[in-house]
Coordinates of C-alpha atoms and ligand atoms in Angstrom, one line a residue:
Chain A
X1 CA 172.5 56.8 407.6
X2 CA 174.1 59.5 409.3
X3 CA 177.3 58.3 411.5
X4 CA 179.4 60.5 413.7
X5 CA 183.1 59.3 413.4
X6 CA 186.3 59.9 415.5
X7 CA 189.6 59.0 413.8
X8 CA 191.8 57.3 413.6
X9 CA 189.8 55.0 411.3
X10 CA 190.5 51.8 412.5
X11 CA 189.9 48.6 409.8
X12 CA 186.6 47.9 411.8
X13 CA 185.6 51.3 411.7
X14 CA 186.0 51.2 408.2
X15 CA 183.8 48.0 407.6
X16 CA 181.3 49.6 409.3
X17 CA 180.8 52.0 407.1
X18 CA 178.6 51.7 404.1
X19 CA 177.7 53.0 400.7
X20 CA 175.8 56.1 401.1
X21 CA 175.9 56.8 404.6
X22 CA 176.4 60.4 405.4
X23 CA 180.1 60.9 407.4
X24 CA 180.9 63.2 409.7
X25 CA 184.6 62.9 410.5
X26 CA 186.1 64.7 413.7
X27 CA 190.1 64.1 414.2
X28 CA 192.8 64.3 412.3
X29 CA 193.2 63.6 409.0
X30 CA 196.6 64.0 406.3
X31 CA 196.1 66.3 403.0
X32 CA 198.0 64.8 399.8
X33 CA 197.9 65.2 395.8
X34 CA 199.4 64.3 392.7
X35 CA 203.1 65.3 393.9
X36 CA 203.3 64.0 397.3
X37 CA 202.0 60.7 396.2
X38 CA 204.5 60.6 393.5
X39 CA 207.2 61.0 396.4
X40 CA 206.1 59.4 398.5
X41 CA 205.6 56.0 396.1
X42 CA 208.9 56.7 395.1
X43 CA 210.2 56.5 398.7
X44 CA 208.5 53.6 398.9
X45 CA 210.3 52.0 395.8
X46 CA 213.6 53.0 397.3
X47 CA 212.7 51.5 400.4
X48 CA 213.0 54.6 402.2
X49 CA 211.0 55.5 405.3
X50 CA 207.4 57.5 404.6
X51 CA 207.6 61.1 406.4
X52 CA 204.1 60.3 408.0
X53 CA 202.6 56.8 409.3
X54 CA 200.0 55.3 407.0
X55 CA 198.4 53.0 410.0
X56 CA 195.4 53.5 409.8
X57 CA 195.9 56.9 408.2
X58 CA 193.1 58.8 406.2
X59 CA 194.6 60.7 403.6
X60 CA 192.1 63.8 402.0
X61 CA 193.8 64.5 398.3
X62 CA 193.1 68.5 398.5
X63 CA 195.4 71.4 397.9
X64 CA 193.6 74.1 399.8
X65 CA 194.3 78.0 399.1
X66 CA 196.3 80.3 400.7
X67 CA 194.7 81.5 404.4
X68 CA 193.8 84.2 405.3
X69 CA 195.2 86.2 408.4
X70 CA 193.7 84.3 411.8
X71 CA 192.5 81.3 409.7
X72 CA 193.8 77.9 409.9
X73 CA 193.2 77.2 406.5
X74 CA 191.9 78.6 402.7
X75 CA 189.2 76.6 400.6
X76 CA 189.3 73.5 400.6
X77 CA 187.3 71.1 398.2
X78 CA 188.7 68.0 397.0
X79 CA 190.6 67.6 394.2
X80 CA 190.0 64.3 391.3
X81 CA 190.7 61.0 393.4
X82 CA 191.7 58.9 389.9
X83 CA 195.1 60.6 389.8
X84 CA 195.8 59.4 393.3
X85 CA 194.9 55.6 391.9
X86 CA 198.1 54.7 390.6
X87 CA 199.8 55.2 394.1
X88 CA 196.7 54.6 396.5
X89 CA 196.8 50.2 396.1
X90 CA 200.7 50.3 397.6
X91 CA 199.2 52.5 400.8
X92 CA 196.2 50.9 401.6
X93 CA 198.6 47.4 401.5
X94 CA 200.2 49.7 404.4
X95 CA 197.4 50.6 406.3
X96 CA 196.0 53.5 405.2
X97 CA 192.6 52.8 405.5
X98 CA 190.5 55.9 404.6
X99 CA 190.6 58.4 401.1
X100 CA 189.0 61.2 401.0
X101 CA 188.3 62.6 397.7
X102 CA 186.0 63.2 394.4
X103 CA 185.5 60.7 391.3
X104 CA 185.5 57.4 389.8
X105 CA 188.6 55.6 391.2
X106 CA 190.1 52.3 389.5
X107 CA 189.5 48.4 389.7
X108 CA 193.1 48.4 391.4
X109 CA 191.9 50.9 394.0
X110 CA 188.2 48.8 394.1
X111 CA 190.7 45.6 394.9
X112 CA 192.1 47.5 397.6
X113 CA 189.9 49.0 399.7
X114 CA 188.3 45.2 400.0
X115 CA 191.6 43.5 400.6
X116 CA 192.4 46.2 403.2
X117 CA 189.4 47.0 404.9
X118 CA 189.5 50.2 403.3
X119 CA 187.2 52.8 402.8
X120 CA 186.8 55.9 400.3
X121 CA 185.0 59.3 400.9
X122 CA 183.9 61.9 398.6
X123 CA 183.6 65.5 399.9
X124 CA 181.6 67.7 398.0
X125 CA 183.4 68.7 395.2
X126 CA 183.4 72.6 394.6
X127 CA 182.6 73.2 398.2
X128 CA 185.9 74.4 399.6
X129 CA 184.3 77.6 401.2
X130 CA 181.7 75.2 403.5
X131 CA 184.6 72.8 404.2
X132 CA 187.0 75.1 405.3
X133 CA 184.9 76.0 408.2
X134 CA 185.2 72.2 409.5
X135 CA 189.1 72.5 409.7
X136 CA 190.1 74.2 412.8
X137 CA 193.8 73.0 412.2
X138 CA 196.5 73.0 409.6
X139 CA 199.7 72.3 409.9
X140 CA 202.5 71.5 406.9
X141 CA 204.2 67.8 408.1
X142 CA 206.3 67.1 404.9
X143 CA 207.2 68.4 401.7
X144 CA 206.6 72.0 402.4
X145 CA 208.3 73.1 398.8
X146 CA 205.8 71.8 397.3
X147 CA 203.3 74.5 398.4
X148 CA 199.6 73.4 397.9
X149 CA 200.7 70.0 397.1
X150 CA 202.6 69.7 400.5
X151 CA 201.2 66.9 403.0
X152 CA 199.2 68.6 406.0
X153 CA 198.0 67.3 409.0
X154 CA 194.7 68.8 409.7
X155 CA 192.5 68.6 412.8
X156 CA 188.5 68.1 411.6
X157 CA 185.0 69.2 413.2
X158 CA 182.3 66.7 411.6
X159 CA 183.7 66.9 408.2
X160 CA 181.0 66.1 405.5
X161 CA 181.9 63.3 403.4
X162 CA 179.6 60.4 401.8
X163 CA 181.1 56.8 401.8
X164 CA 181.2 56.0 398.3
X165 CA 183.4 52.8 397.8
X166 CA 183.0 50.5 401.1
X167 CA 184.7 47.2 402.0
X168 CA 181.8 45.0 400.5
X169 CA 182.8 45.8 397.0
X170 CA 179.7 48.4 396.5
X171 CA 180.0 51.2 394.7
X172 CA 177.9 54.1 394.8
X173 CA 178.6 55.7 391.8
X174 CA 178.0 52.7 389.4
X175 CA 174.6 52.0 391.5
X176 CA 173.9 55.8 390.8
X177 CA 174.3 55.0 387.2
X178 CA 172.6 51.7 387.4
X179 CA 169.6 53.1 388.9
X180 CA 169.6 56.1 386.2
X181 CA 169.6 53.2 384.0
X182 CA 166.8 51.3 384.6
X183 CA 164.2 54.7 385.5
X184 CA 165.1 55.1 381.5
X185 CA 163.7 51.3 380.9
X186 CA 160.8 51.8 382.9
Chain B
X1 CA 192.5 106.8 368.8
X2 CA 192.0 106.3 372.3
X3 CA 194.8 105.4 374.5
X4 CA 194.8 103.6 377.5
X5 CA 197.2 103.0 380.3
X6 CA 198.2 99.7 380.3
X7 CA 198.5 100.1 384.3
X8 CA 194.2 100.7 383.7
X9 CA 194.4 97.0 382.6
X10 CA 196.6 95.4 385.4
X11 CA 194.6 96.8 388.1
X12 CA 191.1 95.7 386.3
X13 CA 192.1 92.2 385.5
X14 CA 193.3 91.7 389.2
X15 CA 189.8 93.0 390.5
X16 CA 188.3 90.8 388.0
X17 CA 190.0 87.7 389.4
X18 CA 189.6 88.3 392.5
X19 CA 185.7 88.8 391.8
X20 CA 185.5 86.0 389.9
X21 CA 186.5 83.3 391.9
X22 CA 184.7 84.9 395.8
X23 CA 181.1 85.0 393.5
X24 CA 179.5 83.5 390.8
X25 CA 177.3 85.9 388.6
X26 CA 173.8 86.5 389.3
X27 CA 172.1 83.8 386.2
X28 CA 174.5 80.9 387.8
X29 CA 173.5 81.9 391.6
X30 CA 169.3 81.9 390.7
X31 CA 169.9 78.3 388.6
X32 CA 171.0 76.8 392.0
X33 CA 168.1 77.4 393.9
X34 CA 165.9 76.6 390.8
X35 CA 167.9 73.0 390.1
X36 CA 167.1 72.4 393.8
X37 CA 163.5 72.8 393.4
X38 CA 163.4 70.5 390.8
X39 CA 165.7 67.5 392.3
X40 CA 164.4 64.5 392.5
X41 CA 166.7 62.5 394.5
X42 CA 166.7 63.5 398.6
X43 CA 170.5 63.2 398.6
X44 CA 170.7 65.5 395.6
X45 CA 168.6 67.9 397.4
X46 CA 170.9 68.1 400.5
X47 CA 173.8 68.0 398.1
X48 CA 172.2 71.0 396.7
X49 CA 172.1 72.5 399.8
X50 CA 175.7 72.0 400.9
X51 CA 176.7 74.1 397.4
X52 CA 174.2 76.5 398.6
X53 CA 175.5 77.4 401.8
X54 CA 179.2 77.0 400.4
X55 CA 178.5 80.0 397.8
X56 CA 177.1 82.2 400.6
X57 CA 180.0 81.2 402.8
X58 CA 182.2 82.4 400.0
X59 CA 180.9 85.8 399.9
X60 CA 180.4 86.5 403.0
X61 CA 183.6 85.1 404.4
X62 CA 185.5 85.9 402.1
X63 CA 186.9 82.1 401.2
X64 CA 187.4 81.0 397.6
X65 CA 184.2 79.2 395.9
X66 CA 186.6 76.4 395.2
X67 CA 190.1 75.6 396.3
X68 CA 190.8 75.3 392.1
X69 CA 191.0 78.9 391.6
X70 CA 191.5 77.7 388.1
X71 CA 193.9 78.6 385.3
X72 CA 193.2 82.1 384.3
X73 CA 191.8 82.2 381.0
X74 CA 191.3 86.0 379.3
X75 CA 189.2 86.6 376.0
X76 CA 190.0 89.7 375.0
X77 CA 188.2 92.1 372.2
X78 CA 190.4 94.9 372.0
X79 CA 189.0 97.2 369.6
X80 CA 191.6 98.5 367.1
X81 CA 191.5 102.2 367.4
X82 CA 192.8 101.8 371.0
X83 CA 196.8 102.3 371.8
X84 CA 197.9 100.9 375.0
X85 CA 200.4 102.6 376.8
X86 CA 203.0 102.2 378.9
X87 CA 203.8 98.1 379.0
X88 CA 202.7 95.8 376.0
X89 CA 198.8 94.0 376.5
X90 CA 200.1 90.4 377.1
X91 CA 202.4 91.4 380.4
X92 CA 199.5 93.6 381.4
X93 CA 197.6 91.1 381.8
X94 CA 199.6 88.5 383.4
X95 CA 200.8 91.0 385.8
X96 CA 197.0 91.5 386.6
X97 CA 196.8 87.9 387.1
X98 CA 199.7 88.1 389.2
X99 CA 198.8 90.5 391.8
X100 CA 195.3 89.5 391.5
X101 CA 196.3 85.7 392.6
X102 CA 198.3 87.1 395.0
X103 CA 196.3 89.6 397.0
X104 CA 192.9 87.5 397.0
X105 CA 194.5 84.5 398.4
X106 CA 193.9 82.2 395.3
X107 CA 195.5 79.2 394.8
X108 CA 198.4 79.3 392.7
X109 CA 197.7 76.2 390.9
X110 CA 200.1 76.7 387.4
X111 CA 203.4 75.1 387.1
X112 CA 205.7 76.5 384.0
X113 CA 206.6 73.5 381.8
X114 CA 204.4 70.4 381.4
X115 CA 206.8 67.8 382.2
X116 CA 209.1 69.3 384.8
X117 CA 206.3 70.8 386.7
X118 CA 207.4 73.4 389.1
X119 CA 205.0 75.7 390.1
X120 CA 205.3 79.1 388.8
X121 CA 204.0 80.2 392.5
X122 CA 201.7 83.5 390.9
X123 CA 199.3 81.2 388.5
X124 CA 201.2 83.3 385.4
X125 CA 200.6 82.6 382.7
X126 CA 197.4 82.9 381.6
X127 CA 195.6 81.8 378.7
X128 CA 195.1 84.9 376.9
X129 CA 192.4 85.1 373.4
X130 CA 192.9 88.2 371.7
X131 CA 190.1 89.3 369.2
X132 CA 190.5 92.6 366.7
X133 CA 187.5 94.4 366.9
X134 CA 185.8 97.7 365.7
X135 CA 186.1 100.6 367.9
X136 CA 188.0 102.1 370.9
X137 CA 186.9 99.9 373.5
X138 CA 188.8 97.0 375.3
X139 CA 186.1 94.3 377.0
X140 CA 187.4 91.7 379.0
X141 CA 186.2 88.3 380.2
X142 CA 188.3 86.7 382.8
X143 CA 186.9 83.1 383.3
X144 CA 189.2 80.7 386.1
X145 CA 189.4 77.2 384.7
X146 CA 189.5 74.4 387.5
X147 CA 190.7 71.3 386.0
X148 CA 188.6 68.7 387.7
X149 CA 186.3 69.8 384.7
X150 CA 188.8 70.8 382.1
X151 CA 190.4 67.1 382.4
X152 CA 186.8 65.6 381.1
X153 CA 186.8 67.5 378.6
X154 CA 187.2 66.0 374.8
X155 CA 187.8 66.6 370.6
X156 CA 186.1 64.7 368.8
X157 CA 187.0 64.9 364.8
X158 CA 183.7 63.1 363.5
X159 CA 182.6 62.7 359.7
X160 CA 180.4 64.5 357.8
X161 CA 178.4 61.5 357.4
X162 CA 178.1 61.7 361.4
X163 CA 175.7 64.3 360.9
X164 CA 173.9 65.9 363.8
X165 CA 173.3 62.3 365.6
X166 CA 177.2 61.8 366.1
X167 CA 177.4 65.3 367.1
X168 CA 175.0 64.5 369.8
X169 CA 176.5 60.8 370.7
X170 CA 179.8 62.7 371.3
X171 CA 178.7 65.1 374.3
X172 CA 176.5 62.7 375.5
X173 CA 179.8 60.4 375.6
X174 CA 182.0 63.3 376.9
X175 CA 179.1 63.9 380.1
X176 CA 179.3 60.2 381.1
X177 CA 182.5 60.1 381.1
X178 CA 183.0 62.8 383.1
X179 CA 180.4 61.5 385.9
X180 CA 181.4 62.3 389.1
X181 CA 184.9 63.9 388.2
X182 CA 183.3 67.0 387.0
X183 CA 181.8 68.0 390.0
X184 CA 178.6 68.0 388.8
X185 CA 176.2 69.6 387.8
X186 CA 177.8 70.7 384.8
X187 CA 177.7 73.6 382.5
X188 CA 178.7 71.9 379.1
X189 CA 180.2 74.2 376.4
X190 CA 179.9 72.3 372.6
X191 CA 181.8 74.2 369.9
X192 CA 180.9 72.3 366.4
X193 CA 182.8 73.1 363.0
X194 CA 186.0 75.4 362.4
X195 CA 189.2 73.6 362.8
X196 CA 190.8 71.2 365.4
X197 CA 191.8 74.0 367.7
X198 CA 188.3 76.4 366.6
X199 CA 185.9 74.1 367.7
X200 CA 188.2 73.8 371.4
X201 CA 187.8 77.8 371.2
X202 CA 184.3 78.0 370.5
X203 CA 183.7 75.2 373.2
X204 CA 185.3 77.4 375.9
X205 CA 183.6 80.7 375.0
X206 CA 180.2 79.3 375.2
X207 CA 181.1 78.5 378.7
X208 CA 180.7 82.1 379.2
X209 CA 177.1 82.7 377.6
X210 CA 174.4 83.7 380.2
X211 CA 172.3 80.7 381.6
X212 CA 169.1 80.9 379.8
X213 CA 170.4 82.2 376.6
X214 CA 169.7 80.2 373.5
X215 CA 171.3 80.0 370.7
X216 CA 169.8 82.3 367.8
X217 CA 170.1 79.2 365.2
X218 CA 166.7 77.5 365.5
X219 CA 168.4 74.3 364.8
X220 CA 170.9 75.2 366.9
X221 CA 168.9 76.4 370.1
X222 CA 166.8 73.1 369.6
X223 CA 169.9 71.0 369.9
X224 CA 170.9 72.5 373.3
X225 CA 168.0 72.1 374.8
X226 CA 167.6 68.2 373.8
X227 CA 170.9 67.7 375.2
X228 CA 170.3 69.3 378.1
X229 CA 166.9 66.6 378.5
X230 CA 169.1 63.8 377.5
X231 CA 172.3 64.4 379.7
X232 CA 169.6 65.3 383.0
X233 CA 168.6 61.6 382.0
X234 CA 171.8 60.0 382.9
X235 CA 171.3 60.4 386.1
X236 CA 174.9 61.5 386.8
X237 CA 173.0 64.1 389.2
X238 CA 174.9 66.6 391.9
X239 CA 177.9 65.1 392.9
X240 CA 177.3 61.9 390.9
X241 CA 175.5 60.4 393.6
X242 CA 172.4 60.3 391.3
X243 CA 169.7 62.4 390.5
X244 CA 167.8 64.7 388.0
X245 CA 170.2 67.4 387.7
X246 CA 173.5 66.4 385.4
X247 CA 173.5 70.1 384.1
X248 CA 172.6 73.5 384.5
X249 CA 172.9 74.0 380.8
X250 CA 174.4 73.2 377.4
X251 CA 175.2 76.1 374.6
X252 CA 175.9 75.2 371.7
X253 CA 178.3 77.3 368.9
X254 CA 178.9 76.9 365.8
X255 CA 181.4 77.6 362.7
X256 CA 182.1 77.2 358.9
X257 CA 184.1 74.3 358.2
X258 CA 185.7 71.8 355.7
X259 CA 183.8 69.9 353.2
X260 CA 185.6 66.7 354.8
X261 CA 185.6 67.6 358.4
X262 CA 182.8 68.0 361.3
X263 CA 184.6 68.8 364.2
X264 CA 183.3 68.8 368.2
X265 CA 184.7 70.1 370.9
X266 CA 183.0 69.4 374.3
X267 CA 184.3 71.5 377.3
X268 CA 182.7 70.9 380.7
X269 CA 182.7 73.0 383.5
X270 CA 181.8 72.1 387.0
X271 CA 179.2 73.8 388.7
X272 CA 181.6 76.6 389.8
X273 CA 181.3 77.8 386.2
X274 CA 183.2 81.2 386.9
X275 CA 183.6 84.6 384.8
X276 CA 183.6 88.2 384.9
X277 CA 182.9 90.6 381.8
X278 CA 184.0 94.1 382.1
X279 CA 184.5 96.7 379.5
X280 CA 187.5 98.9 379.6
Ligands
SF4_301 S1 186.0 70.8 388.8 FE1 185.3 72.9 389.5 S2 184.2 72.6 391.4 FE2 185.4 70.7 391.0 S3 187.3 71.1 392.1 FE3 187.7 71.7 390.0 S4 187.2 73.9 390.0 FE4 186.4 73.1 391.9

């Protein structure tokens, strides 16, 4: 199903979302990778205060590339959600409820996402050039020396993503592969 | 003895960068449109669609195929009768990759030690493969490496008694690991024999053969094209949302080796398989 969603993505947005429905997000959204996580977990350890609120936050884990003159923003694909899974449990337990991202992710991050209310998104991996154009703003919030890696706050047209971990438990990569499966047996 | 300037190479390998990661070459740009034809899942064919558009966005507007601009990795076959002037090869090149990163707005995605991690803000260093050749001629392959792909990829230091059935057990095992991560589908580069680190080279130059080249081993040629069946037949599909397309292709090379040893290296690239050939 195709569904048209505003952010912030509230918990009850979130459960209403379900594996394989097409997303297309309009808002704003944080950008975050392997090194802001690891600060910002390590903040969190410390017990020192997060430079963005995670309330019902949707983080996208990309590192986009340098823009171009007039542009908000250079390609911008995202990047391998696993690495984020270490860290992504701690957030979601403080209301972040939406990750945006590519891949498999852990039975920690499963866990979470149905504890929380949670949901997780893959983008199109290797399509930074299309999803660009659905970023109209971009703007570093925290962490600016860490160039790519910095957090961004950017503003979204009906960003493409496909809901691939939902609330429920499903999962629609292993019913991919479950379904690959039994087409062999048949 | 020819001499060239070693400026000559700077300036190429910067164009060649910058080329490489705005457009894919012409084989990998017709297997998209055919892959799409021959999806079978609905989702894989809008999937299919999305890539589609995002390659013709990236050469007309001028945006990066992929925010991974990749590592830079260079083989070069410099041929021996040629003298390069003027700077030595190695900082020729990286200075190439330098201004090349810089000026084409890539990402600069290389930080200079492992464990400490701090970006070396110009993608420097690259990988650089030097071959000796015949001649006076220098050709150069520049091929960005994202690591979405290059994190999925695997050794595997089987038996002899593993034969060709563990050779094939291993990629397959490789592919299904890499699932979704690899943003599918894949090119899948299998280098078999040599060494530890020969069958890792091998795996990465086949990543630059031409898509619909076999390999001219009958054996050899037969294998990649029963992988290719068998990995489709995961169902992996675009995106790893499922479907009939897992990969675009699998080549296959090969090398003498030790009477104890049959080694594999499998190195998959993502559908943004990238690289430029030019001869200097
Ligand atoms: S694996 Fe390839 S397509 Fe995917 S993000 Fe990395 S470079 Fe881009």
């Amino acid at each position: 199903m195709d569904r048209i969603i505003h952010t912030p993505i509230t918990k009850e947005i979130a459960d209403s979302l379900h594996v394989g429905d097409m997303v297309y997000l309009t808002g704003q959204i944080y950008t975050a990778r392997d090194a802001a996580h690891k600060r910002m977990f390590e903040a969190v350890q410390k017990g020192e205060a997060l430079p963005i609120d995670l309330k019902d936050a949707t983080i996208y884990y990309m590192g986009p590339s340098p823009a171009r003159e007039g542009r908000p923003i250079g390609s911008a694909g995202p990047t391998t959600a696993s690495r984020m899974d270490k860290y992504a449990p701690t957030f979601m337990d403080m209301g972040q409820t939406c990750m945006i991202g590519k891949g498999k992710r852990s039975d920690a991050v499963h866990e979470a996402v149905v504890r929380n209310h949670a949901v997780y998104l893959a983008a199109i991996g290797g399509a930074g050039a299309l999803l660009s154009k659905c970023i109209t703003a971009s703007e570093v919030v925290a962490y600016d020396d860490l160039g790519t890696e910095a957090i961004r706050l950017l503003t979204v047209e009906n960003f493409p993503a496909i809901v691939v971990l939902d609330s429920t438990g499903r999962d629609a990569y292993l019913e991919a592969e479950e379904e690959a499966k039994k087409q062999n047996q048949a | 003895m020819r001499t060239v300037e070693a400026s000559v190479i700077t300036e190429e390998i910067s164009k060649m960068c910058i080329e490489a990661n705005y457009h894919l070459s012409k084989d990998m740009m017709q297997v998209f449109g055919q892959a799409k034809d021959n999806e079978t899942s609905p989702l894989g064919k809008k999937i299919f669609d999305q890539l589609c558009e995002n390659l013709k966005i990236a050469d007309t507007d001028t945006i990066p195929i992929c925010q991974d601009t990749g590592m830079a990795v260079i083989f070069v076959k410099l041929g021996q009768d040629v003298h390069v002037t003027g700077a030595n090869l190695t900082d020729a090149i990286n200075e190439g990759v330098r201004k090349g990163y810089t000026e084409g707005f890539l990402r600069k995605s290389v930080v200079r030690d492992p464990i400490d991690r701090v970006n070396t803000k110009d993608n420097t260093p690259a990988i650089i493969h030097y071959d000796i050749v015949p001649g006076e001629q220098i050709e150069i392959t520049m091929a960005p490496k994202g690591f979405g792909s290059e994190n999925m990829s695997r050794v595997f230091m089987l038996k002899p008694a593993d034969g060709i059935e563990g050779v094939k057990n291993a990629v397959l095992t490789a592919v299904r690991d890499a699932g979704p991560n690899a943003c599918p589908p894949m090119v899948v580069g299998v280098g078999i024999g040599g060494t530890f680190e020969k069958c890792a080279f091998l795996a990465k130059k086949a990543l630059t053969r031409e898509i619909g080249s076999h390999s001219p081993i009958p054996y050899v040629s037969e294998l990649e094209q029963e992988l290719l069946t068998k990995i489709n037949a995961l169902g992996i599909g675009p995106a790893g949302l499922g479907g009939s397309t897992t990969a675009f292709a699998v080549f296959v090379e090969t090398f003498p080796t030790h009477i104890a040893g049959l080694p594999v290296a499998v190195n998959i690239c993502c559908h943004v398989n990238r690289h430029v050939t030019r001869v200097i």
